[in-house]
Coordinates of C-alpha atoms and ligand atoms in Angstrom, one line a residue:
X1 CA 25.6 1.5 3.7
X2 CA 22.7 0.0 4.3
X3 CA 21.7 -0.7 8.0
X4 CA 19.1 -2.8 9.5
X5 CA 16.9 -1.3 12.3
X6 CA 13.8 -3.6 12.6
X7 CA 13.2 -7.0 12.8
X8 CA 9.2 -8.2 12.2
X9 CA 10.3 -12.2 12.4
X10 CA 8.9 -15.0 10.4
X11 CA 6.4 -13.9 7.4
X12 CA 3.8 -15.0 5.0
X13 CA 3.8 -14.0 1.3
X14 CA 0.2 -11.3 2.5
X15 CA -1.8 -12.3 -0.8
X16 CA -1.6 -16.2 0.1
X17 CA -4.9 -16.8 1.8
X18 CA -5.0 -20.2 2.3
X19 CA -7.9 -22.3 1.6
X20 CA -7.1 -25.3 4.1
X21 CA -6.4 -23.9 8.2
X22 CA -3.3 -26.2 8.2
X23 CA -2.1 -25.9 4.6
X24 CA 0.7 -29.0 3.8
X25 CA 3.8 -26.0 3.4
X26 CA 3.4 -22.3 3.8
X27 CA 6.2 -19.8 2.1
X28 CA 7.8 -18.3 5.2
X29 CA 10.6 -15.5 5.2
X30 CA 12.0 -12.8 7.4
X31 CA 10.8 -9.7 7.2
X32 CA 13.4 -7.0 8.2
X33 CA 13.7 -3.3 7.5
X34 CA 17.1 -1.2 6.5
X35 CA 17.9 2.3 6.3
X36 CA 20.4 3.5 3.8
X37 CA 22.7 5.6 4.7
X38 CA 23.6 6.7 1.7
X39 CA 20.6 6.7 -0.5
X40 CA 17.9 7.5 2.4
X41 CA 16.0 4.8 1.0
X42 CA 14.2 2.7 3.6
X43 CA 13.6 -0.8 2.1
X44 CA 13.0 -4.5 3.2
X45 CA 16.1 -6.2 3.5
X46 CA 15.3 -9.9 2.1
X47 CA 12.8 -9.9 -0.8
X48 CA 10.3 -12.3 -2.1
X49 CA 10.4 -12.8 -6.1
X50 CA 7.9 -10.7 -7.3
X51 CA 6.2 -13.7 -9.6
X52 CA 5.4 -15.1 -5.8
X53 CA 3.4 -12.7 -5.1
X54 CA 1.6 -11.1 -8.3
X55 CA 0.2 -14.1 -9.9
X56 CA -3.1 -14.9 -11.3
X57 CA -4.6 -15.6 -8.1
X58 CA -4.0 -12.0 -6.5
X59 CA -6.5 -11.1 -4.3
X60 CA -6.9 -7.4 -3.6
X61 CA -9.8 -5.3 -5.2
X62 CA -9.1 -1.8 -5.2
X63 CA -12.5 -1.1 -6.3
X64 CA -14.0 -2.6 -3.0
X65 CA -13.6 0.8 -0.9
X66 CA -15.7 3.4 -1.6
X67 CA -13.1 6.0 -0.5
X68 CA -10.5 4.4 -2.6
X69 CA -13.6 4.8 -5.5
X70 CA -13.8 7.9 -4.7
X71 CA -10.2 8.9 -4.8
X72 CA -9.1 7.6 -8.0
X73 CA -12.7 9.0 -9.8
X74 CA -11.1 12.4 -8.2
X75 CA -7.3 12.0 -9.5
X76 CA -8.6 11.0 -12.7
X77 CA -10.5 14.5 -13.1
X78 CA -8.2 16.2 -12.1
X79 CA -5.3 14.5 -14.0
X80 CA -7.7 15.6 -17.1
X81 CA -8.4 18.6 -16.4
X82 CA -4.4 20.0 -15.5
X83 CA -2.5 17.7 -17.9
X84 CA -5.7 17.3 -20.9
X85 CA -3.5 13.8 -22.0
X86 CA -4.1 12.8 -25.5
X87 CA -2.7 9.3 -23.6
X88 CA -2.6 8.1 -20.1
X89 CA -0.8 5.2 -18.9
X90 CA -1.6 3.3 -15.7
X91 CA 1.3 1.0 -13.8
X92 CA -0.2 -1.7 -11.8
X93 CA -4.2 -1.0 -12.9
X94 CA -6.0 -3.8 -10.5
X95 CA -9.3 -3.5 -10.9
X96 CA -9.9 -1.4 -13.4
X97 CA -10.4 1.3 -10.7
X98 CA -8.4 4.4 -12.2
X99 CA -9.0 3.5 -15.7
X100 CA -12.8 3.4 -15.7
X101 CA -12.9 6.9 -15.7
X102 CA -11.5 6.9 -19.0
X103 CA -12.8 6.6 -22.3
X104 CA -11.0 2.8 -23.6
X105 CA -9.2 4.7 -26.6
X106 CA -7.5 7.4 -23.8
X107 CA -5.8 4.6 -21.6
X108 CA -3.5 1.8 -21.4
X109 CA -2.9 -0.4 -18.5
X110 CA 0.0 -2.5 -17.7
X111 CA -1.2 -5.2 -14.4
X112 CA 1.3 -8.5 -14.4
X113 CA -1.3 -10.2 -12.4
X114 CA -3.3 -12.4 -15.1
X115 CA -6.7 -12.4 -13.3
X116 CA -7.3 -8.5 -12.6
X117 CA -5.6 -7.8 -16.6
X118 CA -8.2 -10.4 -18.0
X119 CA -10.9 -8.6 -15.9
X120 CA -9.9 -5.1 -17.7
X121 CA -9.5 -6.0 -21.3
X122 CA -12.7 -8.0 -21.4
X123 CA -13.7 -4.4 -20.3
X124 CA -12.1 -3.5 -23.7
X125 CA -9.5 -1.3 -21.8
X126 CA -6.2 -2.7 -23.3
X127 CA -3.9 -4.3 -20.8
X128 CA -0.6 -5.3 -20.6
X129 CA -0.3 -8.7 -18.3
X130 CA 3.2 -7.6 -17.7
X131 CA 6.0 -6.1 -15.0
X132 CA 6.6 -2.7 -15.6
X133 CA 9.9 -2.4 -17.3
X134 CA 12.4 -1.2 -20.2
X135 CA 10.7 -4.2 -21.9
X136 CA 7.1 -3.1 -21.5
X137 CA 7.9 0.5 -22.1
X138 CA 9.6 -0.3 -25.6
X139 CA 6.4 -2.0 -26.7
X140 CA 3.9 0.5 -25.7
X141 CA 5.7 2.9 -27.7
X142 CA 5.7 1.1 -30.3
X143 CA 2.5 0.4 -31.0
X144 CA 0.6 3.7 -29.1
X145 CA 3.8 6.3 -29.7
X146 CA 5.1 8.2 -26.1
X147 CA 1.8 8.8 -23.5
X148 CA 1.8 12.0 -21.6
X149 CA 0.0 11.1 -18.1
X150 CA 1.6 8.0 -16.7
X151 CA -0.1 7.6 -13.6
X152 CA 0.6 4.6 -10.7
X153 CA -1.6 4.1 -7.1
X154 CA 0.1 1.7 -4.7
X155 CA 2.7 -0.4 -7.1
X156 CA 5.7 1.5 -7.9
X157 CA 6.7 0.9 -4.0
X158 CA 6.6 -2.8 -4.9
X159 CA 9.1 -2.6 -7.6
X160 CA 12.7 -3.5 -6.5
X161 CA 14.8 -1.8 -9.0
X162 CA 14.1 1.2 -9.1
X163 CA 16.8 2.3 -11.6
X164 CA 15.2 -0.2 -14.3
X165 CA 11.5 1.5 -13.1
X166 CA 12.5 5.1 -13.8
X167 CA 14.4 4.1 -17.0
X168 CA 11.3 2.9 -18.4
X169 CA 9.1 5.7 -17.0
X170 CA 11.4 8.1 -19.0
X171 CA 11.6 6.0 -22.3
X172 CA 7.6 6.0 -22.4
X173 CA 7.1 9.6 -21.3
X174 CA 6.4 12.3 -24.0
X175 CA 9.3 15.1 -23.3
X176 CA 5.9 17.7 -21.9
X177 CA 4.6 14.1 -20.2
X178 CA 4.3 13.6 -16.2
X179 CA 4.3 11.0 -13.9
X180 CA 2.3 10.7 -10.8
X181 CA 2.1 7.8 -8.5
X182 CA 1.1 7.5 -5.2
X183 CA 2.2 5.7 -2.3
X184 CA 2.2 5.1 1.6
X185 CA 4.4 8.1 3.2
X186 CA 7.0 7.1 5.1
X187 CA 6.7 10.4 6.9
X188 CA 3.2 9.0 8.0
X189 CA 4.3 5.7 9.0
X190 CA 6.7 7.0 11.5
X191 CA 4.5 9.6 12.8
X192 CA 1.9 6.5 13.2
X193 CA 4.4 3.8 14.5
X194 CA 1.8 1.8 11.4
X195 CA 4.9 -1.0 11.2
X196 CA 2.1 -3.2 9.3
X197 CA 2.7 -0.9 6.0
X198 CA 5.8 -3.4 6.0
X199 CA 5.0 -6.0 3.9
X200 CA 6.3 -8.5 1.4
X201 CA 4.8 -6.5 -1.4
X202 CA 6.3 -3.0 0.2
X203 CA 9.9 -3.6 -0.9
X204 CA 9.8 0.3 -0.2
X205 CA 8.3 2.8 2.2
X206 CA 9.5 6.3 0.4
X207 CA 10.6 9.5 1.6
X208 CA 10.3 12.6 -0.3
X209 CA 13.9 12.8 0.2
X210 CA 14.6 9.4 -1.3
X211 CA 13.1 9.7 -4.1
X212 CA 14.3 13.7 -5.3
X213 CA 17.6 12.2 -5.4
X214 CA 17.1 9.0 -7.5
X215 CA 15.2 11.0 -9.8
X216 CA 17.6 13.5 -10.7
X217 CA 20.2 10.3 -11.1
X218 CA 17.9 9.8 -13.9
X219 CA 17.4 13.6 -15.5
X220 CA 14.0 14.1 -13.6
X221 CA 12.5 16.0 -11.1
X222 CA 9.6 16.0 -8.6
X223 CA 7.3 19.2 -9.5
X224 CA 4.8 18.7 -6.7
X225 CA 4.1 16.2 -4.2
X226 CA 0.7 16.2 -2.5
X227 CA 0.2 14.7 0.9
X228 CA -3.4 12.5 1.0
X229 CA -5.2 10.6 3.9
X230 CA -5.6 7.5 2.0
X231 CA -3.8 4.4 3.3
X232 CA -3.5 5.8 6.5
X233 CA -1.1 8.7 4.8
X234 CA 0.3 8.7 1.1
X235 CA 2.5 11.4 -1.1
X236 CA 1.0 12.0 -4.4
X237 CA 4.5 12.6 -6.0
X238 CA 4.3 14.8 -9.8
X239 CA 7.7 13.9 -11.7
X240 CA 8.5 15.6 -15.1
X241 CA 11.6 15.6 -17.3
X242 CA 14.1 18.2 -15.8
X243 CA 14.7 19.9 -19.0
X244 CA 11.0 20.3 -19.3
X245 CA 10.3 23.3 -18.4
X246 CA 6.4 23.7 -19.2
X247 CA 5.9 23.1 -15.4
X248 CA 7.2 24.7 -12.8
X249 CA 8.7 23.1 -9.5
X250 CA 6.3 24.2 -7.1
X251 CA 7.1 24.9 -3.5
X252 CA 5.2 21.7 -1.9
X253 CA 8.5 19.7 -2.8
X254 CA 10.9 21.8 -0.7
X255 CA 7.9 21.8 2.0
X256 CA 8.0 18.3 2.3
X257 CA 11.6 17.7 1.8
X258 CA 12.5 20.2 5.1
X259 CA 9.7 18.4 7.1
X260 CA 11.2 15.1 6.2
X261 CA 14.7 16.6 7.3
X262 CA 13.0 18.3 10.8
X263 CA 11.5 14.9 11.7
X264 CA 15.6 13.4 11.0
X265 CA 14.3 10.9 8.4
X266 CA 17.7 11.5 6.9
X267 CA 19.4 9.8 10.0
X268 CA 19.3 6.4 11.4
X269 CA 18.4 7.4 15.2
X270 CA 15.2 8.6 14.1
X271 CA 14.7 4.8 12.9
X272 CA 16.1 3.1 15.5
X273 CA 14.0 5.0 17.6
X274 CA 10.8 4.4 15.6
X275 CA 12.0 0.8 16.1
X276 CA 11.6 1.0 20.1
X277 CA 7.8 2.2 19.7
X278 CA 7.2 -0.5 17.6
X279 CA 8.3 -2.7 20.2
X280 CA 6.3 -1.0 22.5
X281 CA 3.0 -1.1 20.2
X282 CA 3.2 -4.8 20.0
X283 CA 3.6 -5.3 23.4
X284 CA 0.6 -3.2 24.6
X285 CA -1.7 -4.6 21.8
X286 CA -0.9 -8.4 23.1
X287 CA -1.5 -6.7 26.9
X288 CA -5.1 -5.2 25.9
X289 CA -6.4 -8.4 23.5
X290 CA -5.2 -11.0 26.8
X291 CA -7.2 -8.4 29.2
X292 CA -10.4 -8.0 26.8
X293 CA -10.1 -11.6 26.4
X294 CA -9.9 -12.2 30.3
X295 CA -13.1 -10.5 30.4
X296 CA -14.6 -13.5 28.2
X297 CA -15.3 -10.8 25.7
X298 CA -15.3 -11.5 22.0
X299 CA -12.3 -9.9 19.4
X300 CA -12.4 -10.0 15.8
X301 CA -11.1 -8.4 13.6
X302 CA -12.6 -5.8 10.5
X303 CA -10.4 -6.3 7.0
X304 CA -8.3 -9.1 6.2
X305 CA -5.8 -6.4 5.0
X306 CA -1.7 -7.3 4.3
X307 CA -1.6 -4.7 6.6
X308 CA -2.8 -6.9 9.3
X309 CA -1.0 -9.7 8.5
X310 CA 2.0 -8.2 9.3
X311 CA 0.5 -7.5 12.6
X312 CA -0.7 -11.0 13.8
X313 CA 2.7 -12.7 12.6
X314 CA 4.7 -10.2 14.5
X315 CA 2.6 -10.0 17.7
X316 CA 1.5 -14.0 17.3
X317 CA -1.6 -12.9 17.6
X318 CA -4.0 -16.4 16.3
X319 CA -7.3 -17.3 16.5
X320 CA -7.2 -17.5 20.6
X321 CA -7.4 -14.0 21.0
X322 CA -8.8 -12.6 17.2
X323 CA -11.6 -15.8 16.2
X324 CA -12.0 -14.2 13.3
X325 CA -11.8 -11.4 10.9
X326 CA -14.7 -9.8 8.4
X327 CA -13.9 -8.8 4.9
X328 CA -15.9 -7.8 2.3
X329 CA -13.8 -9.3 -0.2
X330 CA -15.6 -12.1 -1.9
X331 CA -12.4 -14.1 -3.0
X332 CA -10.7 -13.4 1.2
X333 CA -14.0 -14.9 2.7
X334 CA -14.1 -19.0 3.5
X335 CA -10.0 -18.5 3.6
X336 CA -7.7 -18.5 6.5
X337 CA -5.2 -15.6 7.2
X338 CA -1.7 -16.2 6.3
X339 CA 0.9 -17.3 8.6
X340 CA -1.6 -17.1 11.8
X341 CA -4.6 -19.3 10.1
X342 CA -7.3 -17.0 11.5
X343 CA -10.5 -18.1 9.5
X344 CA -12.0 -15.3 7.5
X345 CA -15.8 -14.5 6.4
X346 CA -18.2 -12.2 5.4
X347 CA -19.4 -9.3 7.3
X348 CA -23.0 -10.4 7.1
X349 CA -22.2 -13.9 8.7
X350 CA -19.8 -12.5 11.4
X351 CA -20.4 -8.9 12.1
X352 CA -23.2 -9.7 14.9
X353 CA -24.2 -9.0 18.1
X354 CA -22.1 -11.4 19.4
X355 CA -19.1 -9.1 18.8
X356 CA -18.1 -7.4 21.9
X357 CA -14.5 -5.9 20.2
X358 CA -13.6 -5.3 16.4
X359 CA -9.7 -4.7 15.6
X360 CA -9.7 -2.5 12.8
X361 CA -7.4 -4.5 10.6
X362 CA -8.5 -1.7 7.9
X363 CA -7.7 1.2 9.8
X364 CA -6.7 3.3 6.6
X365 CA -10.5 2.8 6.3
X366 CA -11.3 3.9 10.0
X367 CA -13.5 7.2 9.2
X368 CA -15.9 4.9 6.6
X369 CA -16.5 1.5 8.5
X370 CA -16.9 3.3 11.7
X371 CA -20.0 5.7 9.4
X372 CA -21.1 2.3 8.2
X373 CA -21.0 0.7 11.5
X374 CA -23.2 3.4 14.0
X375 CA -25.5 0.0 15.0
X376 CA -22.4 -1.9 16.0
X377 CA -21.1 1.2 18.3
X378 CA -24.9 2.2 19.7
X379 CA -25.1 -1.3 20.9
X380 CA -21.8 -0.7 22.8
X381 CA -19.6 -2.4 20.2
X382 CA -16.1 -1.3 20.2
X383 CA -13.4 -1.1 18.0
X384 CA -9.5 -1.3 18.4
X385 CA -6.7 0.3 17.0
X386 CA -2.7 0.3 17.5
X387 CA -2.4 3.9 15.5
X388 CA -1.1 6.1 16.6
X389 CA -1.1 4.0 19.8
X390 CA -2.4 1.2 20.9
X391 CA -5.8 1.7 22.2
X392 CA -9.9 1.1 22.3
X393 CA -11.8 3.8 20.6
Ligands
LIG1 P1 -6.4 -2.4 2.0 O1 -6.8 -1.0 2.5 O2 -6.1 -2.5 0.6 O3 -5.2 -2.8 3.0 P2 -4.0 -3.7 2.6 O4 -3.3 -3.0 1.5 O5 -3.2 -3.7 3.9 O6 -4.5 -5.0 2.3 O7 -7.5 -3.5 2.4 C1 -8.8 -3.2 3.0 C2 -9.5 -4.5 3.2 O8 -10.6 -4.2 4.1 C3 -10.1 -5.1 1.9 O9 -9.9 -6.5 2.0 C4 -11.5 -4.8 2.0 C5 -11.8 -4.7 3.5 N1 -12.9 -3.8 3.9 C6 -14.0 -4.4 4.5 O10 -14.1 -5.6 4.7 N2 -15.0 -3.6 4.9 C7 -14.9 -2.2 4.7 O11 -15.9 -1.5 5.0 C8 -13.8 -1.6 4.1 C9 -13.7 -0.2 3.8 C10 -12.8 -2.5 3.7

């Protein structure tokens, strides 16, 4: 059964930057979080229709970090180098990130958002503008055979039906073929009170748990899971068919699962608890931006990220206290946040000496803009977070 445990209020759809400060009708829902008992999965309990939010205006540019660069040029060697795939398909390809490290005739790419697939098959890697399903799967297989890598960075989390998701995984997987995807931990979250990884686009935060026994439902099996700093804390989850027994399950998965099970992620109280410091985190992050404020100090804030979204609806936090945020994202900049309106623009017109405070709406990026920013702190700039508690740094 599932069972509700936090309630984040009224929410935007987090890719909808608006290009008018009072737009004539936003798309508002509520954004509230459930533990199944039964399953252990953790999911959102209303959802938006996924054509909402993956359009042809999506926004996000996975390719704008250089850590996130960085990461997939790294996976992609290494993928390579332990699997050597004849074929390698990626779910949810953005940017082109992942797949630029391929040669165009050793990669296929399925993106349903029509702006970021035209980007990658004008760079003559083919591209499915399509949702990854049975559907999909059928027709890569029949014109490219089965693939052996399937590899997915920050999507399969967004895909409700998970039962029609691994049913296509396992019709397009060659029976020696893996799957690897990556996604926020929901180990981390917790350990971070980081409620903002909630999200319309986060139908799912997964466990290790979780997802060991929906995979064996469907005859596979994680082989390794890999925990990685990026986004603030993801798994790097290695699936294979169970009867395939070219790979052997290593002992990362039974690592992760018992540290999952010593933190109680199998139990509700562990959530309903998490619940109460989220409460607490929202209340001391109003406290501190009213008392910097009081101090006729300036706040902005660094990354228009979903993740921050999230956060100002929640917390109510406008343009009073946060005047505006900084994002390097071309397509973000002269836009307004969703659901608070905060105006949004580019580092080099914003990030000035007239900043006294910078909430790091891109905390998952903390290490690199806070390397990029040493003339921001020498001059006695500061920056904010609310992970692992709210504080100034
Ligand atoms: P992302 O990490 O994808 O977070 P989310 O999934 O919550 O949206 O987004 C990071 C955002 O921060 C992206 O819009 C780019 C921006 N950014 C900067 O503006 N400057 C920086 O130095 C970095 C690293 C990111």
């Amino acid at each position: 059964m599932k069972k509700k445990f936090l309630d984040l209020g009224t929410q935007p759809i987090t890719n909808a930057y608006l290009t008018k400060e009072s737009p004539d009708k936003e798309y508002l829902y509520n954004l509230s979080i459930a533990f199944d008992e039964e399953t252990k999965l953790v999911s959102l309990v209303d959802m938006v229709k996924p054509e909402m939010m993956f359009n042809d205006s999506y926004a996000h540019r996975a390719s704008m970090s250089k850590t996130m660069l960085a990461s997939f040029k790294k996976i992609a060697e290494s993928l390579k180098a332990r699997f050597n795939p004849k074929l390698t398909l990626e779910i949810g390809s953005n940017d082109g990130v992942f797949i630029r490290n391929f040669n165009v005739d050793e990669v296929i790419a399925v993106e349903p958002c029509g702006n970021l697939a035209e980007l990658t098959n004008k760079m003559g890697y083919k591209t499915y503008t399509d949702f990854w399903d049975q559907k999909t799967a059928e027709q890569i297989v029949n014109s490219y055979g089965k693939v052996d890598v399937v590899f997915s960075a920050n999507t399969i989390c967004h895909i409700e039906d998970l039962n029609e998701l691994i049913n296509a995984i396992d019709l397009v997987l060659d029976d020696k073929g893996v799957f690897v995807f990556e996604d926020p931990s929901l180990y981390s979250v917790l350990q971070n009170t980081s409620y903002d990884q909630f999200y319309d686009e986060h139908v799912y935060v997964l466990s290790v748990i979780a997802l060991q026994n929906i995979f064996k439902k469907h005859g596979l099996e994680i082989f390794h899971v890999e925990s990685l700093l990026t986004h603030g804390g993801s798994n790097r989850i290695y699936v294979k068919k169970i009867y395939n027994k070219s790979q052997s399950v290593l002992s990362s998965v039974d690592e992760n699962i018992k540290k999952e099970l010593s933190f109680g992620m199998d139990s509700i109280f562990t959530y309903e608890q998490f619940a109460d410091r989220v409460i607490k985190s929202k209340n001391d992050l109003i406290d501190l931006l009213i008392k910097i404020k009081n101090e006729n100090k300036k706040i902005i804030s660094y990354g228009a990220t979903y993740k921050s979204t999230t956060i100002f609806n929640y917390c109510k936090i406008g343009k009073d206290l946060i005047e505006y945020i900084v994002d390097t994202t071309p397509n973000k900049q002269g836009k307004f946040s969703p659901g608070m309106h905060i105006p949004i623009i580019s580092p080099e017109e914003g990030f000035n000496n007239s900043v006294d405070y910078a909430f790091l709406g891109a905390w998952n990026f903390g290490k690199e803009i806070i390397n990029k920013e040493h003339d921001y702190i020498n001059r006695g700039g500061k920056f904010i977070t609310h992970v692992p508690h709210v504080r100034v740094l």
